[in-house]
């Protein structure tokens, strides 16, 4: 076995490979880009070597630098993860030439499967079922037209060198084919440098079912059953599960054997995935083979009690597969959800920013199971921590959330619960969307096909609901009790140390007003006003037109337990600047607090200067001297205690002069810019 490996990747997969290596006593070398100097994968490895600037082509795709790093550090093998160089046959050859083991299949197998067209020709020879289609070398547009007409519409045009859902066009009618072909070829050449396309019958309501295969250098090849990855958006997987719901044992064996035949046909070694597209009636066809570890491999690990990275390392070191086919049973059910920094409401556009807070589900294991008898019920594979940034340079995945259950029903319930406990503040995520998806009827009934998300659009994207009373009560308690965490240092008997607002004469009442950012984003404009009348150990909450008895039971750093009219309510409140993020009942409410004190200085700005609200550093100057601005427009951004604060225009007006530059340290209360109200 190796004693030191280099991990030529970043993020969650680099961390995941490092975890197995550590368990096996293998030292790890991380590589990183300038953007990742403080990244988690660098921290979890034993050594780290800088590759270059942030863009992947200058860092994670620099095979030459990676090899140099492996040599300099004395690593014997390179694990490529997925993406980047993982399916690059040339890189595998260069590794071998440098005397390094590439932890993956032989270059020949990668090349054979690298082109979707060539792979199909090979599979035809190995008697693996194919979708009716044309995958020939002759790319004459008239020939492609005739073939598409013969196959029958709708057809799917696919870039032969494509991947990641790019370079595909559905064509509904013969007369639309030429235009779609031209546009598909344009996208193919610009994305993959190769404009070859193939034509396939476009299946309606298909399922994506893939088989995990593993081969060693001793002639053994097994399948570790299937994963159902039908829940997709724009041909990209969102939820993956194993086993596939409703899969009869005979079909499982037939697909498994077809996948093994596919792997054997290309002399495969290591971990691979054979992707099939299946009709609702169960008939299935080969789509392509991915010659690497897949993002969704953890669901297979959970149901088979294996550690696939360990298998990869053993096979690469020349050892035989740890298990025979008849030793690979299915135990329970596993589901994976991909948690992304993205905005489902805005067409799943990626979002970037800093993870100000990341609360992960209770009892989640960050390590790996590999124990079939007692798999972890909840596992998180993540390459980021609170405080890290999701940058525009790489994939915006935050984490993979994987759950195991004795059956699908239990796995589903665990997934819903884990998503409710996964709290992220700082950027838009798909967590709430995922929760609606796993709780939705279609997924619960396993009514699966690749169109599930689009078909259920209305229920998956409901209009934003106003914040419920529970959320307002939690926000109120948080503000009323924050800074008063029943500090053990303070003398509880000292009436002057209390901040509970109790007054000797009469009671103290506070009115708090919030704007609901969650529904504002969705087009609503909910504003709330609540009243809190302080009692001795409790409050009277006036909200939604009624009075309620409110009490704080426990406050564990923002994890609140309260009593509302005698009812126990739990929730977590995280504050980011003026915005309170209230997580309760599985929902995430963003309440922008109109803090009268925070904006106390605003009126002074009418004819004067905008001042720094705290000591800190200027990180961005957005306004220019002489610029006319509208009320609320950001002018300067400051950073203090790792938090960013935006200084916005208090009214419409003119920026007369900005007094600081980016990088300047500013004292509390210092004038930042001269502003003239309009
Ligand atoms: P990529 O390599 O870009 O991931 P694939 O060939 O694996 O492309 O296809 C990705 C997805 O596109 C599949 O999971 C499926 O949802 C859809 N798809 C592919 N081929 C067909 C087809 N013939 N009919 C219907 N949908 C298809």
Short mmCIF file of N, CA, C and O in Angstrom, two decimals, residues 317-359:
data_model
loop_
_atom_site.label_atom_id
_atom_site.label_comp_id
_atom_site.label_asym_id
_atom_site.label_seq_id
_atom_site.Cartn_x
_atom_site.Cartn_y
_atom_site.Cartn_z
N UNK A 317 -3.01 0.00 -5.76
CA UNK A 317 -1.78 -0.57 -5.20
C UNK A 317 -1.59 -2.02 -5.63
O UNK A 317 -0.68 -2.70 -5.15
N UNK A 318 -2.48 -2.50 -6.49
CA UNK A 318 -2.31 -3.85 -7.02
C UNK A 318 -3.01 -4.95 -6.23
O UNK A 318 -2.87 -6.13 -6.55
N UNK A 319 -3.77 -4.58 -5.22
CA UNK A 319 -4.47 -5.59 -4.43
C UNK A 319 -5.75 -6.03 -5.13
O UNK A 319 -6.30 -5.29 -5.94
N UNK A 320 -6.26 -7.22 -4.78
CA UNK A 320 -7.54 -7.65 -5.37
C UNK A 320 -8.72 -6.92 -4.73
O UNK A 320 -8.57 -6.35 -3.64
N UNK A 321 -9.87 -6.93 -5.38
CA UNK A 321 -11.07 -6.31 -4.81
C UNK A 321 -11.36 -6.91 -3.44
O UNK A 321 -11.26 -8.12 -3.27
N UNK A 322 -11.75 -6.09 -2.47
CA UNK A 322 -12.02 -6.61 -1.12
C UNK A 322 -13.21 -7.57 -1.05
O UNK A 322 -13.29 -8.36 -0.12
N UNK A 323 -14.15 -7.49 -1.98
CA UNK A 323 -15.33 -8.37 -1.89
C UNK A 323 -15.66 -8.98 -3.25
O UNK A 323 -15.40 -8.39 -4.29
N UNK A 324 -16.28 -10.17 -3.16
CA UNK A 324 -16.77 -10.82 -4.37
C UNK A 324 -18.21 -10.38 -4.60
O UNK A 324 -18.87 -9.87 -3.70
N UNK A 325 -18.70 -10.66 -5.81
CA UNK A 325 -20.08 -10.25 -6.14
C UNK A 325 -21.10 -10.77 -5.12
O UNK A 325 -21.97 -10.05 -4.68
N UNK A 326 -20.95 -12.03 -4.73
CA UNK A 326 -21.96 -12.62 -3.83
C UNK A 326 -21.84 -12.09 -2.39
O UNK A 326 -22.66 -12.40 -1.54
N UNK A 327 -20.81 -11.28 -2.14
CA UNK A 327 -20.68 -10.68 -0.80
C UNK A 327 -21.24 -9.25 -0.76
O UNK A 327 -21.16 -8.57 0.26
N UNK A 328 -21.76 -8.80 -1.89
CA UNK A 328 -22.21 -7.42 -1.97
C UNK A 328 -23.73 -7.34 -1.90
O UNK A 328 -24.42 -7.25 -2.92
N UNK A 329 -24.25 -7.40 -0.68
CA UNK A 329 -25.70 -7.32 -0.49
C UNK A 329 -26.11 -5.86 -0.31
O UNK A 329 -25.26 -5.00 -0.08
N UNK A 330 -27.39 -5.61 -0.42
CA UNK A 330 -27.92 -4.25 -0.19
C UNK A 330 -28.52 -4.19 1.20
O UNK A 330 -29.31 -5.05 1.59
N UNK A 331 -28.10 -3.18 1.93
CA UNK A 331 -28.57 -3.04 3.31
C UNK A 331 -29.24 -1.68 3.46
O UNK A 331 -28.57 -0.64 3.44
N UNK A 332 -30.56 -1.67 3.57
CA UNK A 332 -31.28 -0.42 3.79
C UNK A 332 -31.35 0.47 2.56
O UNK A 332 -31.23 0.00 1.42
N UNK A 333 -31.54 1.76 2.81
CA UNK A 333 -31.76 2.72 1.73
C UNK A 333 -31.00 4.01 2.04
O UNK A 333 -30.97 4.44 3.18
N UNK A 334 -30.40 4.60 1.02
CA UNK A 334 -29.65 5.85 1.24
C UNK A 334 -30.07 6.89 0.21
O UNK A 334 -30.37 6.57 -0.94
N UNK A 335 -30.09 8.14 0.66
CA UNK A 335 -30.43 9.27 -0.23
C UNK A 335 -29.38 10.37 -0.05
O UNK A 335 -28.95 10.63 1.08
N UNK A 336 -28.98 10.97 -1.16
CA UNK A 336 -28.05 12.10 -1.10
C UNK A 336 -28.72 13.34 -1.68
O UNK A 336 -29.40 13.26 -2.70
N UNK A 337 -28.54 14.46 -1.01
CA UNK A 337 -29.00 15.74 -1.55
C UNK A 337 -27.78 16.63 -1.74
O UNK A 337 -26.92 16.70 -0.87
N UNK A 338 -27.72 17.29 -2.87
CA UNK A 338 -26.60 18.20 -3.12
C UNK A 338 -26.98 19.60 -2.68
O UNK A 338 -27.87 20.22 -3.27
N UNK A 339 -26.31 20.06 -1.66
CA UNK A 339 -26.60 21.41 -1.14
C UNK A 339 -25.71 22.40 -1.90
O UNK A 339 -24.48 22.33 -1.84
N UNK A 340 -26.35 23.27 -2.65
CA UNK A 340 -25.62 24.22 -3.49
C UNK A 340 -25.83 25.66 -3.06
O UNK A 340 -26.89 26.01 -2.53
N UNK A 341 -24.83 26.48 -3.31
CA UNK A 341 -25.00 27.93 -3.18
C UNK A 341 -25.63 28.37 -4.49
O UNK A 341 -24.95 28.56 -5.50
N UNK A 342 -26.93 28.43 -4.48
CA UNK A 342 -27.65 28.80 -5.69
C UNK A 342 -29.03 29.30 -5.33
O UNK A 342 -29.47 29.18 -4.19
N UNK A 343 -29.68 29.86 -6.32
CA UNK A 343 -30.96 30.48 -6.09
C UNK A 343 -32.04 29.77 -6.91
O UNK A 343 -32.25 30.11 -8.07
N UNK A 344 -32.71 28.78 -6.33
CA UNK A 344 -33.70 28.02 -7.11
C UNK A 344 -34.78 28.92 -7.70
O UNK A 344 -35.24 28.69 -8.81
N UNK A 345 -35.15 29.97 -6.94
CA UNK A 345 -36.21 30.86 -7.41
C UNK A 345 -35.77 31.65 -8.63
O UNK A 345 -36.59 32.14 -9.38
N UNK A 346 -34.46 31.79 -8.81
CA UNK A 346 -33.98 32.54 -9.97
C UNK A 346 -33.31 31.59 -10.95
O UNK A 346 -32.15 31.78 -11.34
N UNK A 347 -34.01 30.54 -11.30
CA UNK A 347 -33.49 29.62 -12.30
C UNK A 347 -32.24 28.89 -11.86
O UNK A 347 -31.40 28.55 -12.69
N UNK A 348 -32.06 28.66 -10.56
CA UNK A 348 -30.91 27.93 -10.01
C UNK A 348 -29.58 28.62 -10.32
O UNK A 348 -28.55 27.98 -10.47
N UNK A 349 -29.62 29.93 -10.41
CA UNK A 349 -28.37 30.67 -10.63
C UNK A 349 -27.44 30.51 -9.44
O UNK A 349 -27.88 30.62 -8.30
N UNK A 350 -26.15 30.25 -9.70
CA UNK A 350 -25.24 30.11 -8.56
C UNK A 350 -25.13 31.40 -7.77
O UNK A 350 -25.23 32.49 -8.34
N UNK A 351 -24.94 31.29 -6.48
CA UNK A 351 -24.71 32.49 -5.68
C UNK A 351 -23.32 32.38 -5.08
O UNK A 351 -22.82 31.29 -4.85
N UNK A 352 -22.70 33.51 -4.83
CA UNK A 352 -21.37 33.49 -4.24
C UNK A 352 -21.41 34.35 -2.98
O UNK A 352 -22.32 35.15 -2.81
N UNK A 353 -20.43 34.16 -2.14
CA UNK A 353 -20.38 34.95 -0.92
C UNK A 353 -19.74 34.15 0.20
O UNK A 353 -19.21 33.06 -0.03
N UNK A 354 -19.83 34.71 1.38
CA UNK A 354 -19.21 34.07 2.54
C UNK A 354 -20.26 33.33 3.35
O UNK A 354 -21.35 33.84 3.58
N UNK A 355 -19.91 32.12 3.75
CA UNK A 355 -20.78 31.34 4.62
C UNK A 355 -20.63 31.92 6.01
O UNK A 355 -19.69 31.59 6.73
N UNK A 356 -21.53 32.85 6.38
CA UNK A 356 -21.37 33.50 7.68
C UNK A 356 -21.64 32.51 8.79
O UNK A 356 -21.09 32.61 9.88
N UNK A 357 -22.52 31.59 8.52
CA UNK A 357 -22.83 30.60 9.54
C UNK A 357 -23.24 29.32 8.85
O UNK A 357 -23.84 29.35 7.78
N UNK A 358 -22.82 28.20 9.39
CA UNK A 358 -23.25 26.91 8.85
C UNK A 358 -23.49 25.99 10.04
O UNK A 358 -22.55 25.52 10.67
N UNK A 359 -24.76 25.77 10.36
CA UNK A 359 -25.12 24.82 11.41
C UNK A 359 -25.49 23.52 10.73
O UNK A 359 -26.37 23.51 9.88
#
